[in-house]
Coordinates of C-alpha atoms in Angstrom, one line a residue:
Chain A
M1 CA 0.0 -0.1 0.0
T2 CA 1.3 3.4 -1.2
D3 CA 1.7 6.4 1.3
E4 CA -0.3 9.1 -0.7
A5 CA 0.2 11.5 2.1
A6 CA 3.7 11.6 1.2
A7 CA 3.9 13.6 -1.7
P8 CA 6.9 13.7 -3.8
E9 CA 8.8 17.1 -3.3
V10 CA 9.9 19.1 -5.9
P11 CA 13.7 19.8 -5.7
Q12 CA 14.8 23.3 -5.2
A13 CA 17.0 23.2 -8.2
D14 CA 13.9 22.0 -10.7
S15 CA 12.4 25.1 -9.3
K16 CA 15.1 27.5 -9.9
R17 CA 15.7 26.1 -13.5
E18 CA 11.7 26.4 -14.2
T19 CA 12.1 30.0 -13.3
F20 CA 15.1 30.6 -15.4
A21 CA 13.6 28.9 -18.2
L22 CA 10.4 31.1 -18.1
V23 CA 12.8 34.3 -18.2
I24 CA 14.5 32.9 -21.0
A25 CA 11.2 32.4 -22.8
V26 CA 9.9 35.8 -22.0
A27 CA 13.1 37.3 -23.1
G28 CA 13.1 35.5 -26.4
W29 CA 9.8 36.6 -26.9
I30 CA 10.4 40.4 -26.1
V31 CA 13.6 40.6 -28.3
P32 CA 13.8 37.8 -31.1
G33 CA 16.9 35.9 -30.3
L34 CA 17.6 37.0 -26.8
G35 CA 16.3 33.9 -25.3
H36 CA 18.8 31.7 -27.2
A37 CA 21.6 34.3 -26.7
L38 CA 21.2 34.3 -22.9
L39 CA 22.0 30.4 -23.4
K40 CA 25.0 31.2 -25.4
M41 CA 23.3 29.6 -28.5
W42 CA 24.8 32.3 -30.7
G43 CA 24.0 30.8 -34.3
R44 CA 20.2 30.2 -33.5
A45 CA 20.1 33.6 -31.5
L46 CA 21.3 35.5 -34.7
A47 CA 19.1 33.3 -37.0
C48 CA 16.0 34.0 -35.0
F49 CA 16.9 38.0 -34.9
L50 CA 17.8 38.2 -38.5
T51 CA 14.8 36.0 -39.8
V52 CA 11.8 37.6 -37.6
G53 CA 13.5 41.0 -38.4
L54 CA 13.5 40.3 -42.1
L55 CA 10.0 39.4 -42.0
V56 CA 9.0 42.2 -40.2
F57 CA 10.9 44.6 -42.4
F58 CA 9.5 43.2 -45.7
G59 CA 5.9 42.8 -44.1
A60 CA 5.8 46.5 -43.1
A61 CA 7.7 47.5 -46.4
M62 CA 4.9 45.8 -48.2
R63 CA 2.4 47.6 -46.2
G64 CA 0.9 44.7 -44.5
N65 CA -1.8 45.1 -42.0
V66 CA -0.3 45.4 -38.5
F67 CA -3.4 44.6 -36.3
T68 CA -4.1 46.7 -33.2
S69 CA -6.0 46.0 -29.7
N70 CA -9.0 47.6 -31.5
A71 CA -10.2 44.5 -33.1
N72 CA -13.6 44.3 -35.0
D73 CA -13.8 40.5 -35.2
A74 CA -12.3 37.3 -34.1
F75 CA -9.8 37.2 -36.9
D76 CA -8.6 40.6 -36.4
T77 CA -8.1 39.4 -32.5
L78 CA -5.9 36.7 -34.0
G79 CA -4.2 38.6 -36.4
Y80 CA -3.3 41.0 -33.2
L81 CA -2.2 38.1 -31.0
A82 CA 0.1 36.8 -34.0
D83 CA 1.6 40.2 -34.7
L84 CA 2.3 40.4 -30.8
G85 CA 4.4 37.4 -30.9
A86 CA 7.1 39.3 -32.6
G87 CA 7.6 41.2 -29.1
T88 CA 9.2 44.6 -29.6
F89 CA 9.5 44.1 -33.4
Y90 CA 5.6 44.5 -33.3
F91 CA 6.4 48.3 -32.6
V92 CA 9.2 48.2 -35.0
A93 CA 6.6 47.2 -37.6
R94 CA 4.3 49.8 -36.5
A95 CA 7.1 52.6 -36.8
L96 CA 7.9 51.4 -40.1
E97 CA 4.6 51.7 -41.6
T98 CA 4.1 55.3 -41.9
N99 CA 1.9 55.2 -44.6
G100 CA -0.4 52.7 -42.9
P101 CA -1.5 49.4 -44.4
D102 CA -2.8 48.9 -48.0
V103 CA -4.3 45.6 -48.4
S104 CA -6.1 46.6 -51.7
R105 CA -2.8 45.2 -53.6
A106 CA -1.8 41.7 -53.3
D107 CA 1.6 43.1 -51.9
G108 CA -0.1 44.4 -48.7
D109 CA -1.9 41.0 -48.4
Y110 CA 1.5 39.2 -48.5
G111 CA 2.8 41.7 -46.2
T112 CA 0.1 40.9 -43.7
R113 CA 1.0 37.2 -43.9
F114 CA 4.6 38.1 -43.2
L115 CA 3.9 39.8 -40.1
A116 CA 2.0 37.2 -38.6
A117 CA 4.5 34.4 -39.8
A118 CA 7.3 36.8 -38.2
G119 CA 5.3 36.6 -34.8
V120 CA 4.5 33.1 -34.8
L121 CA 8.1 32.3 -35.8
N122 CA 9.1 34.1 -32.6
L123 CA 6.9 32.6 -30.5
L124 CA 8.2 29.1 -31.8
A125 CA 11.9 30.2 -31.2
A126 CA 10.8 31.5 -27.6
L127 CA 9.4 28.0 -26.9
H128 CA 12.4 26.3 -28.2
A129 CA 14.5 28.4 -25.9
Y130 CA 12.5 27.5 -22.9
E131 CA 12.8 23.8 -23.7
A132 CA 16.5 24.2 -24.1
A133 CA 16.7 26.2 -21.0
R134 CA 14.7 23.4 -19.0
G135 CA 17.4 20.9 -20.2
R136 CA 15.6 19.4 -23.0
K137 CA 17.5 18.3 -26.0
A138 CA 17.6 21.2 -28.4
Chain B
M1 CA 14.0 54.5 -42.5
S2 CA 10.1 54.1 -43.6
A3 CA 8.0 52.0 -45.4
A4 CA 7.6 54.7 -47.9
I5 CA 10.7 53.0 -49.9
G6 CA 7.9 50.5 -50.7
F7 CA 8.3 47.0 -51.7
S8 CA 6.5 45.5 -54.5
L9 CA 7.2 41.9 -55.0
S10 CA 5.4 39.3 -57.5
H11 CA 3.8 36.5 -55.9
L12 CA 6.6 34.1 -57.0
Q13 CA 9.2 36.4 -55.4
A14 CA 7.2 36.8 -52.1
M15 CA 6.9 32.9 -51.9
L16 CA 10.5 32.4 -52.6
L17 CA 11.5 34.9 -49.9
F18 CA 9.0 33.5 -47.3
A19 CA 10.1 30.0 -47.8
L20 CA 14.0 30.8 -47.6
V21 CA 13.6 32.7 -44.6
I22 CA 11.5 30.3 -42.6
S23 CA 13.6 27.3 -43.9
I24 CA 16.7 29.2 -42.6
A25 CA 14.6 29.6 -39.1
F26 CA 13.6 26.1 -39.0
G27 CA 17.1 24.7 -40.0
F28 CA 18.7 26.7 -37.4
L29 CA 16.1 25.7 -34.5
S30 CA 15.9 22.0 -35.3
R31 CA 19.4 20.9 -36.4
R32 CA 22.7 21.4 -34.5
Q33 CA 25.6 20.7 -37.0
P34 CA 26.2 23.3 -39.9
V35 CA 25.9 20.4 -42.3
E36 CA 22.8 19.0 -41.0
R37 CA 21.2 22.5 -40.9
V38 CA 22.2 23.0 -44.4
K39 CA 20.6 19.6 -45.4
Y40 CA 17.4 20.6 -43.5
I41 CA 17.3 24.1 -45.0
V42 CA 17.4 22.8 -48.4
W43 CA 15.0 20.1 -47.8
S44 CA 12.6 22.2 -45.9
L45 CA 13.0 24.9 -49.0
F46 CA 12.0 22.1 -51.6
L47 CA 9.1 21.2 -49.6
F48 CA 7.9 24.8 -49.3
L49 CA 8.2 25.2 -53.2

């Protein structure tokens, strides 16, 4: 018969590592590549920074739609969440788009996809950094 | 720098750019060794296209 009252204790080291991993994930989300940089994964850090940066730059330059919190429907909300995934680069995209979005042309539509892809890619990279910080094989 | 510089890409150019950038990111995130990364980037790009 097992003793159910004796719950397994979480080692202190594991708790610290989990907190550290969360900090890495948030850092990676705020600044693309920073999570990997803090883990000294320089190649991945540079790749994340450049790929997310390129997608944001081209997306904004093609006058894609940078969604705001004033969503009209669920799709706008999803677009906003995807765009926010780029962290600070979301605000870079907004700053770059001085003329505002123009989705009446195909370019603007492609730009919208580029911006959303940048956000989702950065979230994926942040998740990867989180798993790496937890000690999972990465 | 502003978006006023304006980019106008065709569908093919936009697709190629998107596929290349995402493939590079996937390659760096999922593989460790440089040769493995290059192989994965090329394979991923091929699948995208």
